[in-house]
């Protein structure tokens, strides 16, 4: 069976973009059709300025939201990255295969590092090596498919390159993974800045709908979405990005086609109203399940504990094999 791995980073509250763009497909498709692991990648949350208590809180919340979104521990493995040592263990070995130049070319690194320097801050070394840790996340599990947004494609490409290079130099050890951009996934954009994606790390913003926003908050944010000048409702991503975003969100929530839906509206107001209600309805069951899970923290902890055990058992043989292949002396009496 195809092995699938993906992760969410607990750097901010999960958004409608995370849900429509990824989590919903993981629950509806990936966990059923493949042997899937979904990971709260908390180590990745330490690559930028962070508040320890907040990371802890967001990690717990992300895990609950993955379950609330429909991931079923009977079908897939849900766990927290730092609970499984193999990620960091493999990351170091892959650092010995990756090059400095390769890391500095990563678009996300360049953007984030530039932003940090502009603010006069310092850039953590882990921000530079982050893609190697991500490659370790993927390669440790013999992953075939990595369902991610297009902004992560370059990182998955790097994981491919490292797998191929390692296999060539040291013998076949890793499955070579590929990124899959989910076919029906919506690329949800920020409601106030339709040129940038609705990312969770952008912190608070009136243009971001969070999975746990109350219905009235959702309505307010959608009703205040930036639209483009012009009056008629048409679907044109280039010329009318704000409108296109609303139509795509509505389409993703109701299962229609953006261009077709456009024909049914003669005012922006009516479109916004329907979009707001559609989002509220899509979020309702997720929020209800999340509330139930919060009332039963022991259940979530149990899922994560079991998930970590399963993940460790899957990753260990591959990581051990990589250690041997690259020339590290196996420990004596290793029962592993
Ligand atoms: N870098 C990803 C993001 O920012 C999160 C991530 C970390 C990930 N490790 C992964 C995604 C492995 C897929 C597979 O969204």
PDB file of N, CA and C in Angstrom, residues 43 55 81 102 104-105 112 135 139 163 215 230 232 285 295 318 332:
ATOM      1  N   UNK A  43       8.943  20.057  16.357  1.00  0.00           N
ATOM      2  CA  UNK A  43      10.345  20.509  16.286  1.00  0.00           C
ATOM      3  C   UNK A  43      10.486  21.662  15.293  1.00  0.00           C
ATOM      4  N   UNK A  55       3.741  26.882  22.127  1.00  0.00           N
ATOM      5  CA  UNK A  55       4.004  25.741  21.240  1.00  0.00           C
ATOM      6  C   UNK A  55       3.347  24.484  21.807  1.00  0.00           C
ATOM      7  N   UNK A  81       5.844  14.739  16.476  1.00  0.00           N
ATOM      8  CA  UNK A  81       7.203  14.515  15.984  1.00  0.00           C
ATOM      9  C   UNK A  81       8.227  14.311  17.106  1.00  0.00           C
ATOM     10  N   UNK A 102      22.725  24.179  -1.161  1.00  0.00           N
ATOM     11  CA  UNK A 102      21.380  23.668  -1.373  1.00  0.00           C
ATOM     12  C   UNK A 102      20.396  24.279  -0.358  1.00  0.00           C
ATOM     13  N   UNK A 104      20.765  27.104   1.347  1.00  0.00           N
ATOM     14  CA  UNK A 104      20.607  28.555   1.200  1.00  0.00           C
ATOM     15  C   UNK A 104      19.759  28.930  -0.006  1.00  0.00           C
ATOM     16  N   UNK A 105      19.575  27.997  -0.908  1.00  0.00           N
ATOM     17  CA  UNK A 105      18.735  28.282  -2.081  1.00  0.00           C
ATOM     18  C   UNK A 105      17.243  28.124  -1.813  1.00  0.00           C
ATOM     19  N   UNK A 112      12.017  33.970   4.755  1.00  0.00           N
ATOM     20  CA  UNK A 112      11.887  34.128   6.203  1.00  0.00           C
ATOM     21  C   UNK A 112      13.127  34.759   6.814  1.00  0.00           C
ATOM     22  N   UNK A 135      12.970  16.474   5.447  1.00  0.00           N
ATOM     23  CA  UNK A 135      13.333  15.309   4.631  1.00  0.00           C
ATOM     24  C   UNK A 135      13.412  14.065   5.516  1.00  0.00           C
ATOM     25  N   UNK A 139      11.574  10.639   4.883  1.00  0.00           N
ATOM     26  CA  UNK A 139      12.350   9.454   4.489  1.00  0.00           C
ATOM     27  C   UNK A 139      12.354   8.369   5.562  1.00  0.00           C
ATOM     28  N   UNK A 163      17.391  11.587  -0.916  1.00  0.00           N
ATOM     29  CA  UNK A 163      17.178  10.135  -0.954  1.00  0.00           C
ATOM     30  C   UNK A 163      17.985   9.510  -2.089  1.00  0.00           C
ATOM     31  N   UNK A 215     -19.127  31.106  14.798  1.00  0.00           N
ATOM     32  CA  UNK A 215     -19.857  31.436  13.567  1.00  0.00           C
ATOM     33  C   UNK A 215     -19.949  32.935  13.280  1.00  0.00           C
ATOM     34  N   UNK A 230     -15.527  46.769  -9.700  1.00  0.00           N
ATOM     35  CA  UNK A 230     -16.375  46.086 -10.682  1.00  0.00           C
ATOM     36  C   UNK A 230     -17.608  45.629  -9.951  1.00  0.00           C
ATOM     37  N   UNK A 232     -20.146  43.071 -11.563  1.00  0.00           N
ATOM     38  CA  UNK A 232     -20.704  41.747 -11.862  1.00  0.00           C
ATOM     39  C   UNK A 232     -19.815  40.647 -11.276  1.00  0.00           C
ATOM     40  N   UNK A 285     -19.293  20.766  12.230  1.00  0.00           N
ATOM     41  CA  UNK A 285     -19.009  19.432  12.779  1.00  0.00           C
ATOM     42  C   UNK A 285     -17.591  19.302  13.337  1.00  0.00           C
ATOM     43  N   UNK A 295     -13.125  17.766  26.065  1.00  0.00           N
ATOM     44  CA  UNK A 295     -13.717  17.293  27.318  1.00  0.00           C
ATOM     45  C   UNK A 295     -13.110  15.956  27.739  1.00  0.00           C
ATOM     46  N   UNK A 318      14.495   1.711   9.225  1.00  0.00           N
ATOM     47  CA  UNK A 318      15.053   2.519   8.143  1.00  0.00           C
ATOM     48  C   UNK A 318      16.178   3.411   8.658  1.00  0.00           C
ATOM     49  N   UNK A 332      27.365  -2.747  20.108  1.00  0.00           N
ATOM     50  CA  UNK A 332      27.466  -4.162  20.424  1.00  0.00           C
ATOM     51  C   UNK A 332      26.195  -4.575  21.189  1.00  0.00           C
TER      52      UNK A 332
END
